[in-house]
Coordinates of C-alpha atoms in Angstrom, one line a residue:
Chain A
X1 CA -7.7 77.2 195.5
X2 CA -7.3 75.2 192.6
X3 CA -5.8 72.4 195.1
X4 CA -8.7 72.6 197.0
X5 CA -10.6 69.6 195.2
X6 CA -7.4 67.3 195.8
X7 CA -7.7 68.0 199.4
X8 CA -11.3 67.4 199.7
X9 CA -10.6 64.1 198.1
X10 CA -8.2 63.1 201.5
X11 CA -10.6 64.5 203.4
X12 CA -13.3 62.6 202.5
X13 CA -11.3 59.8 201.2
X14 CA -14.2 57.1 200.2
X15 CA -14.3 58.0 196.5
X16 CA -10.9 58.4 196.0
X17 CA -9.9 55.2 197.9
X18 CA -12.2 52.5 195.8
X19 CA -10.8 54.0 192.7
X20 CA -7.2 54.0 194.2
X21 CA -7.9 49.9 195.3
X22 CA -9.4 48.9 191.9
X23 CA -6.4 50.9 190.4
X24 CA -4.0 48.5 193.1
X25 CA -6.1 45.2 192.5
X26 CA -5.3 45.9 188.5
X27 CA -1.6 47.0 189.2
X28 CA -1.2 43.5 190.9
X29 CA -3.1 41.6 188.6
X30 CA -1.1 42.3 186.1
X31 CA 2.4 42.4 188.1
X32 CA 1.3 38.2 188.5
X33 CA 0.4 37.7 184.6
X34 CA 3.6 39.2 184.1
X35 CA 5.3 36.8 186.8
X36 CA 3.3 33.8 185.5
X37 CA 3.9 34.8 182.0
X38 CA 7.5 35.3 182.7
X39 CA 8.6 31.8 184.0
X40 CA 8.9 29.5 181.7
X41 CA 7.5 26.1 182.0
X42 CA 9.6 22.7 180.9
X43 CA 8.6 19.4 180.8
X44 CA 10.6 16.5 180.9
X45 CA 10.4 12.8 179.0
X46 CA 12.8 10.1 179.0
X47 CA 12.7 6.9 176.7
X48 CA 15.3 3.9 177.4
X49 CA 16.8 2.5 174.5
X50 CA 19.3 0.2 174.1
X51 CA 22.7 1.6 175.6
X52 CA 21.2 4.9 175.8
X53 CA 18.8 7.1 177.9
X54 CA 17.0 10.0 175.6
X55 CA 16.0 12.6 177.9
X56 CA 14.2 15.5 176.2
X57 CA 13.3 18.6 177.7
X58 CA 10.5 20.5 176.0
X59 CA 9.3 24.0 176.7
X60 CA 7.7 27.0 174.8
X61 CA 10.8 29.0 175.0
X62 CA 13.0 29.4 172.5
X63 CA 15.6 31.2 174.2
X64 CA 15.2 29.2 177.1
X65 CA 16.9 26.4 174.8
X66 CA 19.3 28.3 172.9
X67 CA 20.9 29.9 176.3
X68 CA 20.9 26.7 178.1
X69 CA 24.0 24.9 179.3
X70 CA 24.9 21.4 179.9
X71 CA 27.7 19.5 181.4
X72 CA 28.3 16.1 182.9
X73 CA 30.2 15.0 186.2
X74 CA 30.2 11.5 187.3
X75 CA 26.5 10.7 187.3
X76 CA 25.3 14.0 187.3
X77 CA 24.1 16.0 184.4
X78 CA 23.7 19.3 185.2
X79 CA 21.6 22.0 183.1
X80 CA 21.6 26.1 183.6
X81 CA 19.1 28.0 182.3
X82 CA 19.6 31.9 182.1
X83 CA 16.2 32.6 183.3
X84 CA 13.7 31.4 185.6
X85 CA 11.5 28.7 184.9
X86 CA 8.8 26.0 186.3
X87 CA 9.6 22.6 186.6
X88 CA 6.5 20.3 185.3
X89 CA 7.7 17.2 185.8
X90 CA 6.5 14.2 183.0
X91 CA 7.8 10.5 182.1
X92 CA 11.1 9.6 183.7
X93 CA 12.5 6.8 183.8
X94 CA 13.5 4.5 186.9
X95 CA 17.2 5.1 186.4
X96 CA 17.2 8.6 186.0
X97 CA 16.4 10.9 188.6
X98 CA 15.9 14.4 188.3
X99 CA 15.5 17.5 190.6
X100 CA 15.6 21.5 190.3
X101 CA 17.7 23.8 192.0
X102 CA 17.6 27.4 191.2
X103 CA 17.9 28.1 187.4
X104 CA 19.4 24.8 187.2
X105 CA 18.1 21.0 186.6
X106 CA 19.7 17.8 187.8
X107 CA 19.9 14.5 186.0
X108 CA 21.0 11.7 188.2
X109 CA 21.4 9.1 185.6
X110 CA 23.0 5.6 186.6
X111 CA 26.4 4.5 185.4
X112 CA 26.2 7.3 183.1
X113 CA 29.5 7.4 180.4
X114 CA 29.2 10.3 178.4
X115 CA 26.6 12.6 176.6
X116 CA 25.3 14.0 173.3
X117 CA 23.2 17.2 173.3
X118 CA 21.0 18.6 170.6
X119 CA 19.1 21.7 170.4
X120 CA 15.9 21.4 168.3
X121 CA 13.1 24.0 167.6
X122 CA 9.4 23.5 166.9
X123 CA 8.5 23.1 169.3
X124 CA 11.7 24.3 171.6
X125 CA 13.6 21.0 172.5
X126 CA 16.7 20.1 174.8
X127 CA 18.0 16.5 173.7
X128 CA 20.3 14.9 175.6
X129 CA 21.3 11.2 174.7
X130 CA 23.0 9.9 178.0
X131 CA 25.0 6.6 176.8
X132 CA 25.0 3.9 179.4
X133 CA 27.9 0.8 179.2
X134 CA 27.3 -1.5 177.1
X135 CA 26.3 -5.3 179.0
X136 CA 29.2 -7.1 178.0
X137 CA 31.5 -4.1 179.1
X138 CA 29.9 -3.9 182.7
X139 CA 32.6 -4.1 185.4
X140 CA 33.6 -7.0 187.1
X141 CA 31.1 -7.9 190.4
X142 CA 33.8 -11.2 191.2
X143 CA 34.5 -9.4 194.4
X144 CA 31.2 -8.3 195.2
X145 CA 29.7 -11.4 194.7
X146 CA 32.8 -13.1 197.4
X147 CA 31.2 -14.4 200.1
X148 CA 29.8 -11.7 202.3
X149 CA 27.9 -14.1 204.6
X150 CA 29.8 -12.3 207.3
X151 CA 28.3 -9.4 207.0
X152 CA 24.7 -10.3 206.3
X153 CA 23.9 -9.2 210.0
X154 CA 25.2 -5.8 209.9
X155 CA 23.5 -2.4 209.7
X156 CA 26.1 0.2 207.6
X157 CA 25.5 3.7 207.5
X158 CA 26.5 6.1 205.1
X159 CA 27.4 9.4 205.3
X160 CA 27.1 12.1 202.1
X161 CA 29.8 15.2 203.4
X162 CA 28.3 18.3 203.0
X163 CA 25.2 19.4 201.5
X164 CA 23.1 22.5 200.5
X165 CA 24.8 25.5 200.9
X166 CA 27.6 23.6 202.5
X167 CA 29.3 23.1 199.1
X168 CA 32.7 21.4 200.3
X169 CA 35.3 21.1 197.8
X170 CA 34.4 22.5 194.2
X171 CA 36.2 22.8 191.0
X172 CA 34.8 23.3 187.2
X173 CA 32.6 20.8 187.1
X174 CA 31.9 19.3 190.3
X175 CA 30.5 20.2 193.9
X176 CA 31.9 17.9 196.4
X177 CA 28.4 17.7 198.3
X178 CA 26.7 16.6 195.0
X179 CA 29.3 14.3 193.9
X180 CA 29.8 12.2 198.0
X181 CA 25.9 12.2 197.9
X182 CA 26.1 10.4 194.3
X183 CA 28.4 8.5 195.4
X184 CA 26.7 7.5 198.6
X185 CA 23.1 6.5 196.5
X186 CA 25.3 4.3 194.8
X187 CA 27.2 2.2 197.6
X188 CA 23.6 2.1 199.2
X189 CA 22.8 0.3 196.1
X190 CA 25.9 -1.9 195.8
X191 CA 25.9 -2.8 199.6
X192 CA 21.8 -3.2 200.3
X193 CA 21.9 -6.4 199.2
X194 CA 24.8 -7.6 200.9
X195 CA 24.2 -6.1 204.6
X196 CA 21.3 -6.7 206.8
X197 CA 20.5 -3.1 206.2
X198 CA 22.5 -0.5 204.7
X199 CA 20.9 3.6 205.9
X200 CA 21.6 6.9 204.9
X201 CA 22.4 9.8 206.6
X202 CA 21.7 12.3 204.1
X203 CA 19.6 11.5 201.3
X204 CA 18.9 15.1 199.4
X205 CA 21.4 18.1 198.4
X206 CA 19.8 19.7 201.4
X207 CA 22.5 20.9 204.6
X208 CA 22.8 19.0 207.5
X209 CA 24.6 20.6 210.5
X210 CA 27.0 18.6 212.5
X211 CA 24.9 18.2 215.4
X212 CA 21.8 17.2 213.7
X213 CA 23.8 14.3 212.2
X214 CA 25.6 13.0 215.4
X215 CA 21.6 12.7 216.6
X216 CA 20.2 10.8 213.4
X217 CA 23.0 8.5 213.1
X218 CA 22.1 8.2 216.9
X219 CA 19.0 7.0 216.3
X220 CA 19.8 3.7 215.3
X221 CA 22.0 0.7 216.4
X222 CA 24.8 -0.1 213.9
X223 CA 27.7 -1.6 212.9
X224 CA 29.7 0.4 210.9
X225 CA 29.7 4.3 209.6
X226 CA 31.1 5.8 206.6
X227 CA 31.4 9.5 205.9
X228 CA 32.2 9.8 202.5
X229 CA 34.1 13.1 201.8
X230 CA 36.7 14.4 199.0
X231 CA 40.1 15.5 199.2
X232 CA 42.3 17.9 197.1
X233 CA 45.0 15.2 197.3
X234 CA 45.9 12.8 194.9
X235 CA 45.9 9.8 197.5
X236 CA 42.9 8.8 199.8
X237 CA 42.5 9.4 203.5
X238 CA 41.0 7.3 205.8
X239 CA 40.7 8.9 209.3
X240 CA 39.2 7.8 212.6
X241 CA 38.3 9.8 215.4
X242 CA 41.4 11.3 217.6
X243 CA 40.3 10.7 221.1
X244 CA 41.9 13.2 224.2
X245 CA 44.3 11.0 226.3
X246 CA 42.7 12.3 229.7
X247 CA 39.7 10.9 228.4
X248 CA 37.7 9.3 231.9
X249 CA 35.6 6.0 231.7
X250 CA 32.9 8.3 232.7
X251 CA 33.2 10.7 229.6
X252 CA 32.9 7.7 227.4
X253 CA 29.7 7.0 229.0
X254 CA 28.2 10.0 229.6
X255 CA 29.5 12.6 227.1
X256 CA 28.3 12.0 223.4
X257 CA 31.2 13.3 221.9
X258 CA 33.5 11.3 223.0
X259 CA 31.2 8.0 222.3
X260 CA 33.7 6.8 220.1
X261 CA 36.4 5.8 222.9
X262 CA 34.7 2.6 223.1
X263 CA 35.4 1.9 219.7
X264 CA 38.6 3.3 218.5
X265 CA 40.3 0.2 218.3
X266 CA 37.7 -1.4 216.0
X267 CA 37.5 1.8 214.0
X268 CA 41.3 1.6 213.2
X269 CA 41.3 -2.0 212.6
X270 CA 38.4 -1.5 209.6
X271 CA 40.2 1.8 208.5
X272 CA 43.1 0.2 208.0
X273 CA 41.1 -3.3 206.0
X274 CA 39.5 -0.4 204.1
X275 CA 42.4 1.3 203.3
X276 CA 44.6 -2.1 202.0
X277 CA 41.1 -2.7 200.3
X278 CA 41.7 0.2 198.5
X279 CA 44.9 0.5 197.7
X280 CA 44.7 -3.1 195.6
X281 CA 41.5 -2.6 194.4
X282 CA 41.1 1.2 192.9
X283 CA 45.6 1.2 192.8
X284 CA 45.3 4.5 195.5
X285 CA 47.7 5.6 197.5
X286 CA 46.1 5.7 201.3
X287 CA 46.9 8.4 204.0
X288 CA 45.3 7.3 208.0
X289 CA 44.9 10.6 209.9
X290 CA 43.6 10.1 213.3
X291 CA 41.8 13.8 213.9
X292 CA 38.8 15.0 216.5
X293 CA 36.3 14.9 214.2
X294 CA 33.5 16.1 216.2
X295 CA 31.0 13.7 213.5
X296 CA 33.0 10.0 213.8
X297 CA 33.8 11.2 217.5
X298 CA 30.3 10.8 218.6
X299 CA 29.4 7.6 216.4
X300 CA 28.5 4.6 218.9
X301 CA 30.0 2.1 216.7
X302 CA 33.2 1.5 214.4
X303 CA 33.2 4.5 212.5
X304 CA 35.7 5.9 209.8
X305 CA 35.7 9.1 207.1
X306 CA 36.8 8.4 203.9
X307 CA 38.6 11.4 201.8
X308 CA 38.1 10.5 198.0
X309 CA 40.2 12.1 195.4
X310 CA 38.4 14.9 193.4
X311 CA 37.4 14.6 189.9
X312 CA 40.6 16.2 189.0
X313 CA 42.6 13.0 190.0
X314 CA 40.4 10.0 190.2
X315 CA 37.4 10.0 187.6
X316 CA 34.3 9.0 188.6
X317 CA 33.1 6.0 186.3
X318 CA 30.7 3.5 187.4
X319 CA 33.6 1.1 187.7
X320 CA 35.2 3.3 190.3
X321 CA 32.1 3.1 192.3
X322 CA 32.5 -0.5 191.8
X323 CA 35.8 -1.0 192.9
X324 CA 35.0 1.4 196.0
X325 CA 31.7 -0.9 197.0
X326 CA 34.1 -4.0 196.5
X327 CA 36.7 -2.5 198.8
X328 CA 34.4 -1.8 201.7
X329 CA 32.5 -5.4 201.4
X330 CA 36.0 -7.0 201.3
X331 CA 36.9 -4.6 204.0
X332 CA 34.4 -5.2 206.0
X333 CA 34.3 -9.5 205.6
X334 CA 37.9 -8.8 206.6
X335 CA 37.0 -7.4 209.9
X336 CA 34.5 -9.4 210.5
X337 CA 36.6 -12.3 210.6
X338 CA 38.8 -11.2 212.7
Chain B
X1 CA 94.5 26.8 278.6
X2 CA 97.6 27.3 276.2
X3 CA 96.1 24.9 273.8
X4 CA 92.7 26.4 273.6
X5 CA 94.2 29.6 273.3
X6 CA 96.2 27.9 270.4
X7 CA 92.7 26.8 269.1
X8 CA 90.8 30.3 269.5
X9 CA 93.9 32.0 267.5
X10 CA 93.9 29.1 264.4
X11 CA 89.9 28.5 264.5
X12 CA 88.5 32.6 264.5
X13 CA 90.9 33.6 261.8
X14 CA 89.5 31.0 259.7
X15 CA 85.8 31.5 260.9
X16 CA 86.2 35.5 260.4
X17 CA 87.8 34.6 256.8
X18 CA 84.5 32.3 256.0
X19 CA 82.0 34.7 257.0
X20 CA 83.8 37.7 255.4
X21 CA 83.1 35.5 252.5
X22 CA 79.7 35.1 252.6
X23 CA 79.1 38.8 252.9
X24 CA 81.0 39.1 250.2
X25 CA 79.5 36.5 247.8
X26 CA 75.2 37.7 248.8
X27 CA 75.6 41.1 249.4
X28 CA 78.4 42.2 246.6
X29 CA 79.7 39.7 244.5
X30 CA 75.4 38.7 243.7
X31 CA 74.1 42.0 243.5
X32 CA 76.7 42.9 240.9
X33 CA 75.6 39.9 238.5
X34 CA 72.1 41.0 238.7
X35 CA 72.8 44.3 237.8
X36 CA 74.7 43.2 235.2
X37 CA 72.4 40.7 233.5
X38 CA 69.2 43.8 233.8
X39 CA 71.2 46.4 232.2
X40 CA 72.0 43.6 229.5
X41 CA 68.1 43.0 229.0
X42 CA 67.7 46.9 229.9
X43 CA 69.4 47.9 226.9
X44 CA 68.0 45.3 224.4
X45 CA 64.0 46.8 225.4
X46 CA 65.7 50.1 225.0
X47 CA 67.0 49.1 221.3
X48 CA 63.6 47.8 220.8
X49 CA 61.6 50.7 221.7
X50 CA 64.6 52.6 219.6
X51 CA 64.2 50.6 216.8
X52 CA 60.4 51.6 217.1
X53 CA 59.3 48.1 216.0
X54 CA 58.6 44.3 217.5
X55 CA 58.0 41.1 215.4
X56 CA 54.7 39.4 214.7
X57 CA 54.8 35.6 214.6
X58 CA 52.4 34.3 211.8
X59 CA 51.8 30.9 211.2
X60 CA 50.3 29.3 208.2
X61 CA 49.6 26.0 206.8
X62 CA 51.6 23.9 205.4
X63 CA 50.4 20.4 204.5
X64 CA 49.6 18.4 207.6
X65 CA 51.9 21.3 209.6
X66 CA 52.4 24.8 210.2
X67 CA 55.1 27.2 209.1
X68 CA 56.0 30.4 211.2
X69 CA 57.2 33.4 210.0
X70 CA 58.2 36.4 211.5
X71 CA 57.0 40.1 210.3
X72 CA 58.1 43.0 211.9
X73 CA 55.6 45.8 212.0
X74 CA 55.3 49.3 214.3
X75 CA 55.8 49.2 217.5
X76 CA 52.8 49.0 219.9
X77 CA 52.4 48.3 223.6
X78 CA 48.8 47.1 223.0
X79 CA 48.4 43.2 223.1
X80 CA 44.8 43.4 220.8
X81 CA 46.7 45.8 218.7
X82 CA 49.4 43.5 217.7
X83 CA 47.2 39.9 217.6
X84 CA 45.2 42.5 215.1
X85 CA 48.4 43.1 213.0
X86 CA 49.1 39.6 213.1
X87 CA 46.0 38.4 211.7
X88 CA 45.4 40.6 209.0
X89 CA 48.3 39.4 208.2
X90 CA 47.4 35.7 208.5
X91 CA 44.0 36.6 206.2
X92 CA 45.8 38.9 203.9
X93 CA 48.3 36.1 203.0
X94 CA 50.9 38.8 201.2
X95 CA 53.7 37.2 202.9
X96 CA 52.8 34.0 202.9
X97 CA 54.3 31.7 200.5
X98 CA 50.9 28.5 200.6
X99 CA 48.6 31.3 199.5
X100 CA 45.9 28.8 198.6
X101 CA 45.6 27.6 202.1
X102 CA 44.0 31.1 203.0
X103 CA 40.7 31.8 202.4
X104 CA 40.5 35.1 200.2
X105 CA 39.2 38.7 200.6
X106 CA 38.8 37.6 204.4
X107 CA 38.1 40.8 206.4
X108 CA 38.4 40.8 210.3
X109 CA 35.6 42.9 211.3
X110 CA 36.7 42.9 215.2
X111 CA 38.4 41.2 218.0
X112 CA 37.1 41.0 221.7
X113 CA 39.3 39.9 224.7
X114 CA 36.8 38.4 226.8
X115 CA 37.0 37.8 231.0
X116 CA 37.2 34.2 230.4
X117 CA 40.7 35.1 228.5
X118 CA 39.3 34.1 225.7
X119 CA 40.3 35.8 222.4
X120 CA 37.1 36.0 220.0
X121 CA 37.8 37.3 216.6
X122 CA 35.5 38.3 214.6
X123 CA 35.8 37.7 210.8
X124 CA 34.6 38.5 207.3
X125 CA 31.8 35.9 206.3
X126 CA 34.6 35.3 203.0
X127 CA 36.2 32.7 205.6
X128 CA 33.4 30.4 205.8
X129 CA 32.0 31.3 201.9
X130 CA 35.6 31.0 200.5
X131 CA 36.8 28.1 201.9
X132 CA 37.0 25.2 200.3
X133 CA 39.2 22.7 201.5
X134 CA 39.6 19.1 202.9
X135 CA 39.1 18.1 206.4
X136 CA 42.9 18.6 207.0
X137 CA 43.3 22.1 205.0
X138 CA 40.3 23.2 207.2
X139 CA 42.0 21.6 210.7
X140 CA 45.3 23.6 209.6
X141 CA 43.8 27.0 209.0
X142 CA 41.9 26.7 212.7
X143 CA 45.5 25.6 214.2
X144 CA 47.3 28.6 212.0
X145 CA 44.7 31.3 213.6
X146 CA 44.8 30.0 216.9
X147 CA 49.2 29.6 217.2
X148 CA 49.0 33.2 215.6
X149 CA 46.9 34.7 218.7
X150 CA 48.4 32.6 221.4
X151 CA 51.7 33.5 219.8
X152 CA 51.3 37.1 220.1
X153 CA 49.4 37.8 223.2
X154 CA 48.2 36.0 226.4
X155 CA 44.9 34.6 225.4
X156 CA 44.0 31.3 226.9
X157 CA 42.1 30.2 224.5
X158 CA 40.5 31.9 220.7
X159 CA 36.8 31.7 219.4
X160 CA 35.9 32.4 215.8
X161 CA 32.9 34.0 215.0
X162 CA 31.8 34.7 211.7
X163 CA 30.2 38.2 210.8
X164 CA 29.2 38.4 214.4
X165 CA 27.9 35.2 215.3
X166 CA 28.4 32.1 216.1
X167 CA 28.8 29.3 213.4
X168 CA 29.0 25.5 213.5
X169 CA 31.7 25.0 211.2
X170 CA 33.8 26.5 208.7
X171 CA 34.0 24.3 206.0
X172 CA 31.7 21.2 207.6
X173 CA 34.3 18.7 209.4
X174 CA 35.2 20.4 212.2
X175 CA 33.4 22.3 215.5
X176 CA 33.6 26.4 215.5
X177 CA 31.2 27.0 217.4
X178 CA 33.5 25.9 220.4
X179 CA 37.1 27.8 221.0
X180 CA 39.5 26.4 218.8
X181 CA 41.9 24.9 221.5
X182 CA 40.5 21.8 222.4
X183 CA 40.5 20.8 218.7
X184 CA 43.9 22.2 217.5
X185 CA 45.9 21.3 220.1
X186 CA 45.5 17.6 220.1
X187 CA 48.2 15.6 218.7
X188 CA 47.4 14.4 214.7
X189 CA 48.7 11.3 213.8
X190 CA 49.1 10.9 210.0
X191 CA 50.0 7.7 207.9
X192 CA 51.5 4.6 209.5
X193 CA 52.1 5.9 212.8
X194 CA 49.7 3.4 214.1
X195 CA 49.1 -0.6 212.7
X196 CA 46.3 -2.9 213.0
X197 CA 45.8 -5.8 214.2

């Protein structure tokens, strides 16, 4: 009997229930404060001084700070938080880009050469002083300024391997789809000016199946591909697309993946420009593969992947990049001429 | 009449000797050889099936090649059974010596002989998640799995799924989402083998 009231309370239900949704409504109120209140907000500024970009990261968490970690790779700072946090944006910089990914943020910065960090409090701060090269150091642009008058009238593409959850190669400090889409933004900058167009297959750390690249770089008319890629080797590999020897006139037409027939011979003749390019400009040992790489297979136009080093072997200055972007415009005057 | 008499008596001699022959050589002289060479094979099986074991061929890579090595393991008369052997072998990598070119802690979860005589193996998602190679590395491990089925069984051609289904690619240069044979059996060329110009 002395249940009894309880079950009236089913029963009847409507009392019971209001009290039971305000008691819910509260329950999840305070489940989102908690949420809210538990992410962390930073905000981001970035002053240019001479030689040097501050970037300063300021937030009301102390801990935040103190548990943060920061290392550099190539271009790419790269900064883990131990707990989750919101990203609120604030004044950056042109030369510095910067997105979030996970518990992490991303600092693109341009030529980068090394960094300082410092951890201040009052308010919680995260200074990092990214030292650029100084003007008079700045790499020699001879070669890129050659005449490239040959090439004003082509369309390059460039290919970042990888991408998302589609790591690629990675070691301590380095993902291979961050560092070939770095290094991709930055021959897009070196080569815009000298091509009629210069487009990018992948533009975000974002994955990109196979198939959905074959149909973008399908999109447009070009004259030349590049995947960029990374190998664990210590030399480079250039590789062009390994085309069946029963291979019909009719396949070439008809079958996508096997558009490359028509311009394997092309292909070979710019690998190989690229890869004497390289080997007297960046002093790299050069490996041609010819494989049936289902990507370069399916390119409508001369199309090669490069293999890069990995951090490991070849390090990733802004005069690498250089010497990389003089290679492929010497490469490609080369093969234009002949 | 004298001299084909004469003839008859030199000439069926001679004819009888010939065809005596040619009994001799198909119907005895043959039939002995064959006997001979099956109990020869005969009594190797029967050493095999004594010795209560056979011999897995494994292939792994090795730079822009494979390597083979053979394990032997219990005897079984079923074809799935033994390709099974042979890849958990392949994806254990005890016994082989380029351990790195493995992917680790790769499980396989099953293996389905289909109609189409196709082999599909069903693996662990640690062979896509663990891999992290070049676009040869990745080209060398799809070559080692499929020379390690067609090696120990009839299969006509091998699929890879990954926990289940069906993925694009294992590490994001090459096509597994088709079976691997049209891919790893085309010839490679590597370095100078071809000039420009």
């Amino acid at each position: 009997m002395k249940n009894f009231p309880i079950y009236d309370y089913y029963i009847n239900g409507k009392k019971p229930m209001s009290r039971i949704s305000v008691l819910i409504l509260i329950l999840i109120m305070v489940f989102v404060d908690v949420a809210v209140a538990g992410d962390s907000s930073i905000k981001v500024n970035c002053s240019e001084q001479s030689g040097m970009i501050r970037v300063v990261l300021e937030t009301d968490s102390e801990s935040l700070i103190n548990q943060s970690n920061v290392s550099e790779s190539y271009s790419l700072i790269k900064i883990s938080f131990s707990e989750p946090f919101s990203y609120k944006g604030g004044a950056v910089v042109e030369s510095v880009k910067i997105y979030k990914k996970e518990d992490s943020l991303f600092l693109n910065v341009k030529n980068l050469q090394k960094i300082k960090v410092v951890r201040l409090s009052s308010p919680p701060r995260l200074v990092i002083d990214a030292y650029l090269p100084e003007q008079k150091k700045k790499p020699p642009t001879e070669i890129l300024q050659a005449d490239a008058k040959e090439i004003r009238n082509f369309t390059l593409m460039l290919d970042a391997g990888h991408g998302g959850s589609d790591t690629g190669i990675t070691g301590q400090q380095f993902k291979e789809s961050l560092l070939t889409l770095s290094i991709a933004n930055d021959l897009y900058k070196q080569l815009a000016p000298k091509a009629q167009k210069v487009l990018l297959l992948r533009r975000e750390d974002v994955y990109q199946s196979l198939e959905q690249r074959i149909t973008d770089a399908g999109k447009t008319r070009i004259d030349a591909f590049f995947s960029i890629h990374l190998t664990n080797q210590k030399y480079c590999s250039i590789f062009i697309s390994k085309i069946p020897a029963n291979t019909s006139s009719k396949d070439i037409k008809y079958n996508v993946a096997l558009a490359q027939s028509a311009y394997i011979e092309r292909s070979r003749v710019l690998a190989h420009a690229i890869g004497e390019a390289i080997k007297e400009g960046m002093k790299l040992d050069v490996v041609y593969v010819e494989a049936p790489l289902p990507l370069i297979s399916a390119i409508r136009a001369p199309a090669i992947m490069i293999e890069l080093p990995t951090p490991a072997t070849l390090s990733y200055s802004a005069e690498t990049i250089n010497s990389l972007a003089a290679s492929i415009i010497k490469a490609l005057v080369d093969y234009a001429q002949r | 009449m004298r001299k084909g008499k004469l003839i008859i008596v030199i000439v069926a001699p001679i004819v009888l000797l010939c065809v005596a022959a040619v009994t001799y050589y198909f119907f005895i002289w043959r039939d002995d050889g064959e006997t001979v060479s099956q109990n020869i094979v005969g009594r190797k099986e029967q050493e095999k099936i004594l010795d209560n074991s056979i011999e897995l061929k494994i292939f792994y890579p090795e730079g822009t090649g494979l390597k083979k090595i053979t394990i032997k393991t219990k005897q079984t008369f079923d074809a799935i059974k033994t390709v099974e052997a042979a890849l958990t072998e392949v994806f254990s990598g005890k016994n082989i010596p380029n351990r790195s070119a493995i992917p680790s802690d790769v499980k396989l979860l099953g293996l389905y002989y289909g109609i189409d005589k196709i082999l599909y193996i069903d693996a662990s998602n640690e062979l896509q998640r663990n891999f992290h190679g070049d676009a040869m590395a990745e080209l060398m491990l799809l070559k080692s799995i499929y020379e390690t089925v067609v090696n120990n069984m009839e299969a006509e051609d091998v699929k890879v799924l990954i926990n289940g289904t069906e993925t694009e690619s294992l590490g994001g240069h090459f096509y597994l989402k088709y079976p691997l044979k049209g891919i790893v059996t085309q010839e490679i060329v590597v370095d100078g083998s071809h000039k420009s110009g």
